[in-house]
XYZ file of C-alpha atoms in Angstrom:
634
model
C 42.171 -24.851 11.849
C 42.582 -23.332 8.339
C 39.288 -24.323 7.537
C 37.878 -22.845 10.834
C 39.690 -19.649 10.141
C 37.964 -19.525 6.692
C 34.482 -20.109 8.236
C 35.271 -17.134 10.730
C 36.406 -14.986 8.129
C 33.318 -15.706 6.025
C 31.066 -14.883 8.926
C 32.968 -11.671 9.744
C 32.236 -10.643 6.252
C 28.722 -11.563 6.360
C 28.093 -9.688 9.555
C 29.944 -6.399 8.085
C 27.374 -7.027 4.802
C 24.438 -7.132 7.095
C 25.635 -4.199 9.339
C 26.155 -1.994 6.344
C 22.597 -2.848 4.957
C 24.059 -4.343 1.866
C 21.862 -7.078 0.180
C 23.804 -9.902 -0.887
C 21.120 -11.949 -2.763
C 20.105 -11.756 -6.362
C 18.954 -8.243 -6.521
C 20.738 -5.184 -5.371
C 18.494 -3.438 -3.506
C 15.648 -5.780 -1.971
C 15.089 -9.252 -1.529
C 12.609 -11.475 -3.565
C 10.846 -14.564 -1.955
C 7.705 -16.925 -2.396
C 5.480 -19.026 -0.171
C 4.268 -22.413 -0.508
C 1.147 -23.182 1.093
C 0.973 -26.204 3.516
C -1.255 -28.321 1.311
C 1.208 -28.012 -1.677
C 4.502 -28.537 0.574
C 2.509 -31.899 1.268
C 2.375 -32.658 -2.201
C 5.952 -32.084 -2.432
C 6.993 -35.439 -0.609
C 6.542 -36.460 -4.189
C 9.959 -35.999 -5.740
C 8.818 -35.575 -9.281
C 6.577 -32.758 -8.227
C 8.961 -31.271 -5.849
C 11.776 -31.242 -8.807
C 9.366 -30.191 -11.613
C 7.851 -27.189 -10.034
C 11.021 -25.867 -9.241
C 12.446 -26.159 -12.491
C 9.754 -24.372 -13.916
C 9.808 -21.650 -11.119
C 13.510 -21.126 -10.721
C 14.252 -21.109 -14.946
C 11.787 -17.968 -14.925
C 12.494 -15.857 -11.699
C 15.407 -15.795 -9.287
C 14.519 -16.101 -5.820
C 16.281 -15.468 -2.365
C 13.833 -17.057 0.311
C 11.183 -19.263 0.390
C 8.396 -19.738 3.263
C 7.329 -23.018 3.805
C 3.971 -23.265 5.312
C 3.198 -25.793 8.108
C -0.497 -25.217 8.543
C -3.654 -24.308 6.743
C -7.333 -25.175 7.056
C -6.952 -27.295 9.988
C -4.150 -29.481 8.261
C -0.687 -29.897 9.276
C 2.076 -31.086 7.238
C 4.069 -34.176 8.644
C 7.409 -33.170 10.073
C 9.328 -35.731 7.792
C 7.980 -34.116 4.654
C 8.736 -30.391 6.197
C 12.246 -31.286 6.824
C 12.485 -33.052 3.118
C 11.348 -29.954 1.569
C 13.233 -27.847 3.604
C 16.529 -29.348 3.107
C 15.611 -29.461 -0.700
C 15.562 -25.695 -0.946
C 18.314 -25.026 1.370
C 20.370 -27.033 -1.006
C 19.620 -24.981 -3.716
C 20.860 -22.059 -2.007
C 17.666 -20.215 -0.733
C 16.786 -18.955 2.776
C 14.312 -20.975 4.122
C 11.394 -19.789 6.586
C 8.297 -21.199 7.865
C 4.779 -20.072 7.532
C 1.045 -20.439 9.414
C -2.136 -19.624 8.239
C -4.549 -19.946 11.138
C -7.777 -20.958 9.085
C -10.096 -23.878 10.108
C -11.619 -23.822 6.459
C -11.067 -21.000 3.961
C -13.911 -22.219 1.530
C -16.504 -21.759 4.377
C -16.023 -17.733 4.469
C -12.279 -17.676 5.699
C -13.564 -19.415 8.814
C -10.866 -18.883 11.605
C -10.156 -20.496 14.643
C -12.654 -19.657 17.906
C -10.407 -18.112 20.357
C -13.092 -18.112 23.048
C -12.863 -22.232 22.833
C -10.108 -23.783 24.933
C -9.727 -26.899 22.807
C -8.937 -24.593 19.691
C -6.720 -22.152 21.720
C -4.631 -25.351 22.226
C -4.309 -26.302 18.624
C -3.235 -22.675 18.033
C -0.612 -22.838 20.385
C 0.654 -26.400 19.116
C 1.058 -25.281 15.721
C 3.263 -22.155 16.711
C 5.518 -24.646 18.699
C 5.681 -27.170 15.973
C 6.504 -24.101 13.332
C 9.255 -22.782 15.623
C 10.764 -26.163 16.238
C 11.292 -26.274 12.581
C 12.298 -22.699 11.746
C 14.229 -19.861 12.925
C 11.772 -17.567 11.623
C 8.036 -17.757 10.553
C 5.135 -15.690 9.024
C 1.482 -15.581 9.902
C -0.503 -15.208 6.616
C -3.398 -12.985 6.637
C -5.873 -14.738 8.603
C -4.661 -13.997 12.233
C -8.174 -12.664 13.074
C -11.332 -13.669 14.344
C -14.517 -13.735 11.907
C -16.578 -16.008 14.030
C -19.991 -15.310 16.166
C -20.760 -18.719 17.388
C -22.468 -19.114 20.701
C -19.167 -19.037 22.544
C -17.936 -16.088 21.122
C -21.138 -14.193 21.762
C -20.991 -15.447 25.447
C -17.307 -14.493 25.638
C -18.197 -11.078 24.169
C -21.274 -10.367 26.529
C -19.109 -11.231 29.429
C -16.708 -8.565 28.314
C -19.307 -5.845 28.237
C -17.505 -4.471 24.920
C -18.481 -4.081 21.352
C -17.570 -6.669 18.804
C -14.396 -4.530 17.941
C -13.385 -3.850 21.557
C -13.826 -7.499 22.408
C -11.874 -8.885 19.313
C -9.137 -6.407 19.746
C -8.684 -7.424 22.848
C -8.975 -11.333 22.437
C -6.324 -11.249 19.367
C -4.006 -9.016 20.934
C -3.788 -11.399 23.880
C -3.641 -14.521 21.766
C -0.911 -13.478 19.792
C 1.373 -12.967 22.618
C -0.037 -15.845 24.530
C -0.568 -18.504 22.100
C 1.846 -17.717 19.234
C 4.780 -15.565 20.192
C 5.693 -16.586 23.906
C 5.386 -20.394 23.308
C 7.121 -20.237 20.184
C 10.100 -18.382 21.849
C 9.906 -21.119 24.360
C 10.616 -23.788 21.806
C 12.966 -21.591 19.806
C 14.420 -18.622 21.746
C 16.040 -17.668 18.209
C 12.804 -17.619 16.438
C 11.404 -14.573 14.947
C 7.676 -14.317 14.638
C 6.024 -12.070 12.121
C 2.576 -11.266 11.374
C 1.374 -10.468 7.963
C -1.379 -7.707 7.754
C -3.511 -8.161 4.469
C -4.686 -4.940 2.321
C -8.064 -3.838 3.884
C -6.587 -2.089 7.168
C -9.334 0.130 7.267
C -11.569 -2.527 8.721
C -8.678 -4.664 10.824
C -10.212 -3.561 14.050
C -13.491 -5.012 13.472
C -12.056 -8.460 13.377
C -9.317 -8.051 15.791
C -6.328 -7.200 13.960
C -4.830 -4.821 16.587
C -2.443 -2.364 14.817
C -1.843 -0.632 18.066
C -0.522 -3.631 20.176
C 0.735 -6.475 18.337
C 3.841 -4.571 16.380
C 4.916 -4.051 19.953
C 5.585 -7.705 20.491
C 5.773 -9.271 17.149
C 9.548 -9.470 15.897
C 8.340 -8.141 12.498
C 5.118 -7.048 10.658
C 4.492 -7.739 6.761
C 2.239 -5.847 4.520
C -0.136 -7.191 2.037
C 0.012 -5.143 -1.162
C -2.345 -7.016 -3.405
C -4.515 -4.453 -5.150
C -5.858 -7.031 -7.951
C -8.947 -5.999 -10.070
C -10.533 -2.757 -8.467
C -13.808 -4.237 -9.627
C -13.350 -7.562 -7.488
C -14.963 -7.503 -3.790
C -12.388 -5.242 -2.285
C -12.704 -2.070 -4.619
C -9.064 -1.598 -3.711
C -7.436 1.180 -5.674
C -4.001 0.636 -7.322
C -2.016 3.154 -5.007
C -2.768 0.991 -2.176
C -0.138 -1.070 -3.020
C 2.537 1.694 -2.228
C 0.196 3.644 0.375
C -0.340 0.687 2.765
C 3.156 0.063 3.256
C 3.971 3.549 3.915
C 1.041 3.449 6.798
C 2.566 0.362 8.173
C 6.200 1.520 8.190
C 4.962 4.721 10.002
C 3.162 2.279 12.592
C 6.181 -0.039 13.380
C 9.465 1.867 12.230
C 12.087 -0.604 11.102
C 9.995 -3.562 11.441
C 7.863 -3.836 8.200
C 9.779 -6.586 6.567
C 8.013 -6.559 2.963
C 5.175 -6.654 0.613
C 3.211 -9.429 -0.593
C 1.758 -9.455 -4.136
C -0.460 -12.331 -5.695
C -1.717 -13.156 -9.238
C -5.069 -11.278 -8.643
C -5.764 -8.791 -11.291
C -3.610 -10.379 -14.152
C -6.966 -11.190 -15.691
C -6.956 -7.184 -16.452
C -3.647 -7.523 -18.212
C 0.049 -8.224 -17.182
C 0.599 -4.785 -16.477
C -1.834 -4.745 -13.450
C 0.489 -7.524 -12.199
C 3.639 -5.614 -12.506
C 2.061 -2.320 -11.289
C 1.608 -4.188 -7.790
C 5.101 -5.248 -7.557
C 6.719 -2.024 -8.526
C 4.694 0.113 -6.487
C 5.317 -2.179 -3.544
C 9.177 -1.514 -4.249
C 8.690 2.146 -4.941
C 8.093 2.274 -0.892
C 11.340 0.987 -0.643
C 10.321 -2.196 1.506
C 13.152 -4.466 1.819
C 11.702 -7.777 0.299
C 8.474 -8.864 -1.508
C 6.819 -12.139 -1.405
C 5.524 -13.558 -4.746
C 2.363 -15.142 -3.325
C 2.402 -17.947 -4.092
C 4.881 -20.490 -5.526
C 2.214 -22.537 -7.235
C 0.975 -19.479 -8.944
C 4.078 -18.709 -10.437
C 4.475 -22.405 -11.343
C 0.931 -22.805 -13.049
C -0.453 -19.468 -13.916
C 0.256 -19.699 -17.495
C 1.103 -16.709 -20.008
C -2.136 -15.851 -21.712
C -2.110 -13.208 -24.534
C -5.726 -13.015 -24.742
C -6.044 -12.330 -21.161
C -2.594 -10.616 -20.525
C -1.691 -8.338 -23.337
C -3.444 -5.186 -24.243
C -3.810 -2.741 -27.180
C -1.574 0.000 -25.521
C 1.419 -2.876 -25.658
C 1.101 -1.966 -29.606
C 2.364 1.498 -28.879
C 5.789 0.234 -28.100
C 6.916 3.182 -25.339
C 5.646 1.342 -22.418
C 7.520 0.515 -19.057
C 6.149 -3.020 -18.759
C 6.661 -4.209 -22.487
C 4.771 -7.544 -22.795
C 6.272 -8.735 -25.931
C 9.721 -8.136 -24.532
C 8.771 -10.421 -21.174
C 7.775 -13.424 -23.319
C 10.460 -13.302 -25.894
C 13.040 -16.372 -25.267
C 15.823 -15.219 -22.914
C 19.423 -17.136 -21.900
C 19.784 -18.178 -18.247
C 22.708 -20.081 -17.569
C 23.697 -20.616 -20.825
C 20.485 -22.229 -21.818
C 17.644 -20.615 -23.886
C 14.220 -20.205 -21.907
C 10.955 -19.727 -23.476
C 8.887 -18.149 -20.824
C 5.629 -20.240 -19.761
C 4.154 -18.612 -16.545
C 3.681 -15.480 -14.704
C 7.070 -16.089 -12.792
C 8.867 -14.206 -16.268
C 6.613 -10.979 -15.710
C 7.684 -10.955 -11.738
C 11.316 -11.375 -12.843
C 11.680 -8.704 -15.497
C 9.453 -6.286 -13.728
C 11.556 -6.824 -10.203
C 15.014 -6.556 -12.429
C 13.841 -3.357 -13.932
C 12.533 -1.635 -10.609
C 15.560 -2.773 -9.088
C 17.567 -0.256 -11.416
C 15.381 2.683 -10.158
C 14.938 2.118 -6.304
C 18.478 2.306 -5.617
C 18.341 5.957 -6.848
C 15.360 6.859 -4.531
C 15.937 8.297 -1.219
C 13.328 7.952 1.742
C 9.592 8.769 0.508
C 7.890 11.962 1.740
C 4.284 13.109 1.159
C 1.123 14.964 2.407
C 0.692 13.637 6.142
C -2.502 12.297 6.854
C -3.489 11.282 10.299
C -5.509 8.190 10.827
C -5.573 7.215 14.629
C -5.563 3.441 15.864
C -8.895 1.474 15.083
C -10.542 4.175 13.181
C -13.008 4.276 10.235
C -14.496 6.819 8.230
C -14.380 7.570 4.406
C -12.639 4.101 4.139
C -9.409 3.939 1.804
C -10.101 7.565 0.920
C -6.232 8.177 0.780
C -5.581 5.729 -2.098
C -8.045 7.342 -4.173
C -6.632 10.607 -3.312
C -3.156 9.159 -4.440
C -4.691 8.094 -7.871
C -5.324 11.826 -8.279
C -1.882 12.868 -7.824
C -1.493 13.696 -4.086
C 1.516 11.626 -2.415
C -0.056 10.508 0.834
C 1.851 9.529 3.886
C -0.591 8.074 6.658
C 0.129 8.114 10.180
C -1.502 6.616 13.178
C -0.221 9.813 15.485
C -0.718 13.334 15.038
C 2.245 14.907 13.016
C 4.034 18.272 14.459
C 6.184 20.129 12.447
C 4.587 19.648 8.989
C 3.525 22.585 6.617
C 0.100 20.616 5.920
C -2.115 17.966 7.479
C -4.951 15.925 5.818
C -7.595 14.986 7.796
C -10.451 12.418 6.416
C -13.155 11.456 8.643
C -11.011 8.803 10.376
C -9.303 11.873 12.389
C -12.944 12.150 14.489
C -11.714 8.868 16.421
C -9.682 11.293 18.313
C -11.344 13.272 20.723
C -8.474 16.002 20.713
C -8.396 16.478 16.982
C -9.819 20.045 17.161
C -7.169 21.169 19.705
C -4.407 19.678 17.220
C -5.954 21.532 14.525
C -5.888 24.649 16.208
C -2.098 24.142 17.457
C -1.572 23.601 13.800
C -3.278 26.809 12.425
C -1.429 28.799 15.221
C 1.912 27.770 13.967
C 1.172 28.922 10.061
C 0.257 25.521 9.104
C -2.408 24.421 6.972
C -5.176 21.782 7.776
C -6.927 20.021 4.873
C -10.238 18.432 5.996
C -12.728 16.406 3.822
C -16.220 16.911 3.986
C -16.620 13.408 5.888
C -14.823 14.759 8.721
C -16.740 18.226 8.562
C -19.914 16.223 8.958
C -18.515 13.937 11.652
C -17.387 16.947 13.941
C -18.948 20.250 12.568
C -20.075 21.405 16.169
C -16.555 21.367 17.605
C -15.072 22.769 14.372
C -17.180 25.740 14.550
C -14.789 27.115 17.400
C -12.585 27.490 14.382
C -15.041 27.830 11.385
C -18.667 27.653 11.226
C -19.410 25.449 8.525
C -22.127 22.898 7.697
C -22.105 19.703 6.043
C -25.429 17.902 6.266
C -27.312 15.339 4.370
C -28.161 17.945 1.365
C -26.535 16.807 -1.841
C -25.948 18.270 -5.392
C -25.556 16.997 -8.876
C -22.734 18.712 -10.655
C -20.746 18.610 -13.626
C -19.531 22.281 -14.646
C -16.668 23.848 -12.484
C -16.774 27.024 -14.288
C -13.238 28.296 -15.360
C -11.801 24.940 -13.861
C -13.642 22.909 -16.921
C -16.451 20.544 -17.136
C -16.682 16.576 -16.323
C -17.715 14.027 -18.875
C -20.363 13.064 -16.619
C -22.793 14.203 -13.841
C -21.855 12.894 -10.017
C -23.280 13.545 -6.484
C -21.361 15.855 -4.032
C -22.101 16.676 -0.351
C -23.421 20.659 0.025
C -21.233 22.603 2.141
C -22.494 25.799 3.691
C -20.417 28.840 5.160
C -20.884 32.219 5.725
C -20.241 34.696 3.183
C -16.783 36.589 3.429
C -15.945 34.077 6.323
C -14.883 31.759 3.937
C -14.079 31.724 0.250
C -14.566 29.129 -2.325
C -11.238 28.396 -4.287
C -12.855 25.750 -6.739
C -16.804 25.624 -7.241
C -19.168 23.386 -9.401
C -23.015 23.329 -10.307
C -25.089 21.947 -13.026
C -24.450 24.486 -14.659
C -22.113 26.574 -12.834
C -21.580 29.310 -15.381
C -25.161 30.631 -16.435
C -26.813 28.110 -13.798
C -28.604 29.119 -10.686
C -26.705 27.669 -7.866
C -23.075 26.409 -6.923
C -21.375 24.592 -4.149
C -17.641 24.603 -2.918
C -15.154 21.919 -4.332
C -12.265 23.590 -2.467
C -12.916 25.951 0.261
C -10.564 28.022 2.493
C -10.869 29.849 5.730
C -8.137 31.585 8.021
C -7.543 30.935 11.605
C -4.702 32.677 13.492
C -1.513 32.392 11.263
C -2.798 29.287 9.292
C -5.302 28.192 6.680
C -8.479 25.639 6.621
C -9.316 24.154 3.610
C -12.406 22.049 3.268
C -11.857 19.372 0.237
C -15.433 18.044 -1.046
C -15.533 14.293 -1.396
C -18.208 12.875 -4.001
C -20.589 10.373 -2.642
C -18.788 7.937 -4.999
C -15.058 8.419 -4.301
C -14.250 7.121 -7.613
C -15.661 10.386 -9.040
C -12.643 12.160 -7.898
C -11.145 10.976 -11.115
C -14.213 12.466 -12.901
C -12.867 15.844 -11.597
C -11.717 17.993 -14.846
C -7.757 18.463 -15.058
C -8.375 22.145 -13.907
C -9.744 21.333 -10.581
C -7.086 18.515 -9.931
C -4.340 20.981 -10.974
C -5.363 23.510 -8.192
C -5.909 20.768 -5.530
C -2.417 19.095 -6.171
C -0.793 22.687 -6.256
C -2.685 23.721 -2.884
C -1.563 20.511 -1.204
C 1.980 20.335 -2.362
C 3.878 22.319 0.530
C 5.727 19.515 2.165
C 6.320 17.651 -1.117
C 7.348 20.550 -2.798
C 6.568 19.357 -5.919
C 3.099 18.557 -7.910
C 1.915 18.146 -11.408
C -0.749 19.237 -13.781
C -2.328 16.708 -15.825
C -5.463 14.113 -15.561
C -6.338 11.566 -12.815
C -5.167 8.276 -12.405
C -1.458 9.464 -12.221
C 0.189 9.152 -9.406
C 3.277 10.936 -7.615
C 5.900 9.501 -5.506
C 8.334 12.039 -4.110
C 11.595 11.434 -1.996
C 13.749 13.059 0.516
C 16.813 13.205 -1.917
C 15.065 15.446 -4.810
C 13.881 12.506 -6.711
C 10.406 11.397 -7.812
C 8.439 8.790 -9.588
C 5.549 9.809 -11.859
C 3.240 6.571 -12.769
C 0.344 6.690 -15.239
C -2.478 4.038 -14.665
C -4.584 5.390 -17.622
C -5.239 3.090 -20.831
C -3.701 6.142 -22.470
C -0.538 8.169 -23.091
C -0.607 11.330 -20.900
C 0.872 14.851 -21.037
C 1.916 16.391 -17.753
C 3.712 19.579 -16.704
C 5.854 18.983 -13.521
C 6.201 21.839 -11.336
C 9.039 22.156 -8.454
C 8.629 24.753 -6.214
C 12.114 26.334 -6.442
C 14.268 27.359 -9.502
C 15.887 24.088 -10.871
C 17.685 24.136 -14.351
C 17.467 20.392 -15.552
C 15.339 17.710 -14.526
C 16.945 14.150 -15.333
C 15.549 10.868 -15.907
C 17.143 8.480 -13.435
C 17.378 5.282 -15.880
C 18.472 6.943 -18.843
C 20.281 10.225 -17.936
C 18.380 12.298 -20.486
C 17.960 15.811 -19.394
C 14.862 17.938 -19.461
C 14.983 21.681 -19.648
C 12.495 23.729 -18.297
C 9.272 25.789 -19.975
C 9.384 29.182 -20.661
C 8.079 31.014 -17.675
C 6.109 33.105 -19.806
C 3.981 29.990 -20.807
C 2.870 29.386 -17.229
C -0.417 29.957 -16.518
C -0.426 32.468 -13.221
C -3.113 31.882 -10.590
C -4.587 34.226 -8.039
C -4.027 34.429 -4.154
C -0.580 33.963 -3.780
C -1.384 33.911 0.062
C -2.043 29.794 -0.273
C -0.556 29.228 -3.621
C 3.001 30.146 -2.760
C 5.533 32.341 -4.682
C 4.716 31.533 -8.380
C 7.770 33.082 -9.555
C 10.142 30.679 -7.792
C 8.848 27.634 -9.550
C 10.261 25.828 -12.256
C 8.347 23.582 -14.691
C 8.908 20.715 -17.109
C 6.670 18.904 -19.754
C 6.999 15.550 -20.450
C 4.820 12.432 -21.972
C 3.997 9.356 -20.084
C 2.798 5.971 -22.068
C -0.350 4.229 -20.932
C 0.814 2.055 -17.618
C 4.002 3.528 -17.451
C 6.366 5.126 -15.159
C 9.450 7.556 -15.211
C 11.965 8.360 -12.515
C 13.293 11.878 -12.061
C 15.989 13.881 -10.089
C 16.794 17.748 -9.856
C-alpha cells in the first residue's frame, strides 16, 4: 500500500511538471536526443559494441532520449535485438522511441518505396505495425516521399490526369494516413506517429511531402535544421537552421516537436556545427535530435579540420580550445575525443540563453502551400539581417508583409495586397514576384520587370560593392514611384541607374519593390549603406534593426529581447537601433549594461513617411567576434 501511494505521488508530480511545461531532463529549457539507424541497432546485438559506443557518447554529452530505428534500406531489425537494445537504454535512464526510414536503397539516389505497387505498400504498412508494437512513439526520417518514375508510377500518374507534383501530393498524403498512421494506431492505440520533414522545404511538393494535409493527421512533425556547408549540393544558408523551424511552427502550431542536426559542415570548422545547434534552439523548439548516435561516437576531434584562425582571438562564443580541454564528469576526468563534446558545450551554453527569450517575432513572409519561386530566398534575407517569420497563410494585422515569387501561387494575392495597403500597412514585393504578376499588380502600381539585366557595383551615397554583379532592371513611371536606393556601373558620374529599393503609394499604405540579384548570394555584396536602409525600412513589426555588414542575423522576441549573431570570419562593429526610447541595453548572459550613443552622432535620413520618427529611436554600439552571438534585453 505504501509503495502504491508513493508511485501515485510520483505520477502526480510528473503530471504537474508536464502540465506546467517544466522540462525535467538534463537541460533546463529543452530536451536533447539522438537517433540510431537500423543497421547500427542490429550491430548492438554485440554487447561489446553496445557498451563501448555508449561509454564514448555518454561520457561526453548528456542525452534525454534515444530513437531506435526499426527499418532502413529494405532491412528490418529483428525483434529480439530491438527489445534488447531498447531495454539497455531504458536501464540507462533514457526515454526510448522508435524510428523508420522508408528507403529501399539510399546509395541509389535515395530510392524510396513505390507507392503505386501493392506489394511495396504492404511492406510499408507492415513496418509501421511492427514499430508501433515496440514503441509508444516513433518518427519517420526524411524519406517519406517518392522519387521514382518507374512504369507503375508513370501509369498511375497518367490515370490520375495530374501533374507529377499533384499526383505525388495526393499519393503520399493518402499513404501516410492509410499505410502508416491508422495501421500503427490499430496495433497500439497509444502510439504517437511523427513525420520528420527535411530542410529542402521549397521543393517538397515535387516529391509528395504534403505540408497542408499531413500535419493534420500525424501526431507531430519534426524539422530538419541541417544547413551544413553552403557549398555542398543543397546550398542552404546558415539562417535556415532557425527559419525552417519557425515556418513549420506556423504550419502546425504546437505540433512541431524539434530540430535535427547532423555532422555535415563540421569540415568547415567546429563553429559551423555549433551554429546549427544554436540556431535550432534559438527558434525555441522543445527538443533537438543529434543525428546520429554513431557520428557522436565516431566523428573524431580533428584540429586541422575543426579549428580555424579566428579562434586565436579568444573572444568567440564557441571556444574550440575550451571544448577540447579535459573536464570532470561524475568525478572522473574526461578527455574529449569526438564531436559529442562540441554538442554538449554548445547546448549547455545555449540553454542559459534561451530561457530568457520570449516568443520569436519578425517580418511576416507569405509562402502559400506547395509554392515555388525564388527558392529559399528568405534564408538569404535572414543573413543580411532581416528577421524572417514565414507563414503558409496570409497574415492580417501586420504593419508589413514580405512577398516573394512564392506568393504568386495564390490567385488572390493582389486583393490581399490591396487590403493591406488600404489599412495603411506596407507590402514589400521582390523582383521575382513583380515579374510573375506584373499585369495584375498594375492595378496598384504600373511597374515592369522583364528579362533585361544590369551589371552594377556603385550605389551612390550608399557605397560601392567589392565586385560587380547582375540585377534585374525594374522600370516605372517617373514621379509615380520613387527610388530609395539606386545602383549603376558607375552610378555617380555614370550614364544609367536602376532601383534597388523602390517605393510607391496606394491608398493609406506603401508598396516597396526589393531588387534581388540573379545570384541571391550577391545580396551579401550589397554595401553596408544599402543594407542599413533595407533593414530600417523593413523593421516596423520587429521594432528593432541594426547597421552593419551582411552575414549578421537578428533574432527578435516579443519580451523585448533579441539575439545578434555574426557568421563572418572577422569581427564586426554594429549599431543597434530600437524604435523607441530606451535607457540601457543589457547583455542577457553577463548582465553588462550598454548605454545609448549620443543622438547627435546618429545620421538622420530623409523621408520620415516611410522611415518612421527617428527622434524616438535609441541606438547602441557593440562589437561581435567572428562566429559569435550576443543576447540583449531592453
